[in-house]
């Protein structure tokens, strides 16, 4: 087994290949989630931000784990369930690259890494926000509602600026978005992005007012919904749900069989979960936040 540090897009693809190989409705990552996490902001594809670190573990040509210290106090990880030894090495690596006095990570309940986290002094944090993987069988999709004065379509590659703008406006409640034209062009170039699964609602003047991005992992027929948004002045009209259904119906025509989305499961931000359940999504598995203090 070998460990290497992140050196560019090929390493992101190795992480995505692991996520694809392990994917199920109860696994931590979908390949599309890793693409979004990497390119939701402008980045140098071959370099990481200050304070960020990624390591990848391989056994021969097969990726068996990765750790992504998105910040000194926050770790994302995935480990092949058949290789619990990787989890212990990964936790040790995080301590090496992090100088934070408090450290946290998010894993699925029952994840193979939990034993290694507990041995290193991490404990579950019941007060932390948590997320639930929800899925829907595409054979059971509700019809797309007909909303007067709006239509739904997929984007074209030349529309990166407009597509970035509708996302940024939709998420303005949470502060200035890092998604801009440059970031969205990078996202469009990342696997497994495809414009025919990037859908928008447009108003009577043709302006994008709501959006949904769906990522298809063809090896499982699994589509990930990430992210969804609607600009504030057009909310309350069912656009977020309608554009999501439009994209998922198209996903089904491409051979998709199941869709996943991962909204918050706690009471701190219940709106998205209510939306997805109204579309037919049902909960399958949840995350647990583990935290330790090194002071």
Tab-separated table of N, CA and C in Angstrom, residues 141-145 212 240-250 279:
chain	number	residue	atom	x	y	z
A	141	UNK	N	-41.199	8.587	-10.265
A	141	UNK	CA	-41.177	10.046	-10.234
A	141	UNK	C	-42.561	10.651	-10.443
A	142	UNK	N	-42.817	11.728	-9.717
A	142	UNK	CA	-44.018	12.514	-9.957
A	142	UNK	C	-43.886	13.243	-11.289
A	143	UNK	N	-44.988	13.607	-11.901
A	143	UNK	CA	-44.896	14.381	-13.152
A	143	UNK	C	-44.367	15.792	-12.884
A	144	UNK	N	-43.813	16.387	-13.910
A	144	UNK	CA	-43.318	17.761	-13.796
A	144	UNK	C	-44.520	18.706	-13.838
A	145	UNK	N	-44.701	19.544	-12.830
A	145	UNK	CA	-45.861	20.440	-12.845
A	145	UNK	C	-45.728	21.506	-13.935
A	212	UNK	N	-30.897	23.321	-10.915
A	212	UNK	CA	-30.543	22.059	-10.268
A	212	UNK	C	-29.438	21.413	-11.101
A	240	UNK	N	-38.185	25.235	-7.450
A	240	UNK	CA	-37.063	24.353	-7.095
A	240	UNK	C	-37.463	22.885	-7.273
A	241	UNK	N	-38.641	22.532	-6.813
A	241	UNK	CA	-39.092	21.158	-6.968
A	241	UNK	C	-39.381	20.801	-8.414
A	242	UNK	N	-39.972	21.725	-9.157
A	242	UNK	CA	-40.347	21.445	-10.538
A	242	UNK	C	-39.116	21.263	-11.419
A	243	UNK	N	-38.122	22.135	-11.266
A	243	UNK	CA	-36.927	21.998	-12.099
A	243	UNK	C	-36.159	20.731	-11.728
A	244	UNK	N	-36.210	20.342	-10.456
A	244	UNK	CA	-35.575	19.089	-10.045
A	244	UNK	C	-36.256	17.899	-10.702
A	245	UNK	N	-37.577	17.891	-10.703
A	245	UNK	CA	-38.301	16.798	-11.360
A	245	UNK	C	-38.007	16.754	-12.859
A	246	UNK	N	-37.913	17.921	-13.492
A	246	UNK	CA	-37.615	17.954	-14.925
A	246	UNK	C	-36.260	17.317	-15.207
A	247	UNK	N	-35.268	17.650	-14.388
A	247	UNK	CA	-33.933	17.084	-14.570
A	247	UNK	C	-33.935	15.582	-14.312
A	248	UNK	N	-34.675	15.136	-13.292
A	248	UNK	CA	-34.696	13.712	-12.965
A	248	UNK	C	-35.428	12.893	-14.033
A	249	UNK	N	-36.445	13.452	-14.633
A	249	UNK	CA	-37.095	12.739	-15.733
A	249	UNK	C	-36.127	12.576	-16.901
A	250	UNK	N	-35.313	13.585	-17.146
A	250	UNK	CA	-34.316	13.442	-18.204
A	250	UNK	C	-33.254	12.425	-17.805
A	279	UNK	N	-41.151	15.409	-3.108
A	279	UNK	CA	-40.899	14.924	-4.466
A	279	UNK	C	-40.797	13.406	-4.527
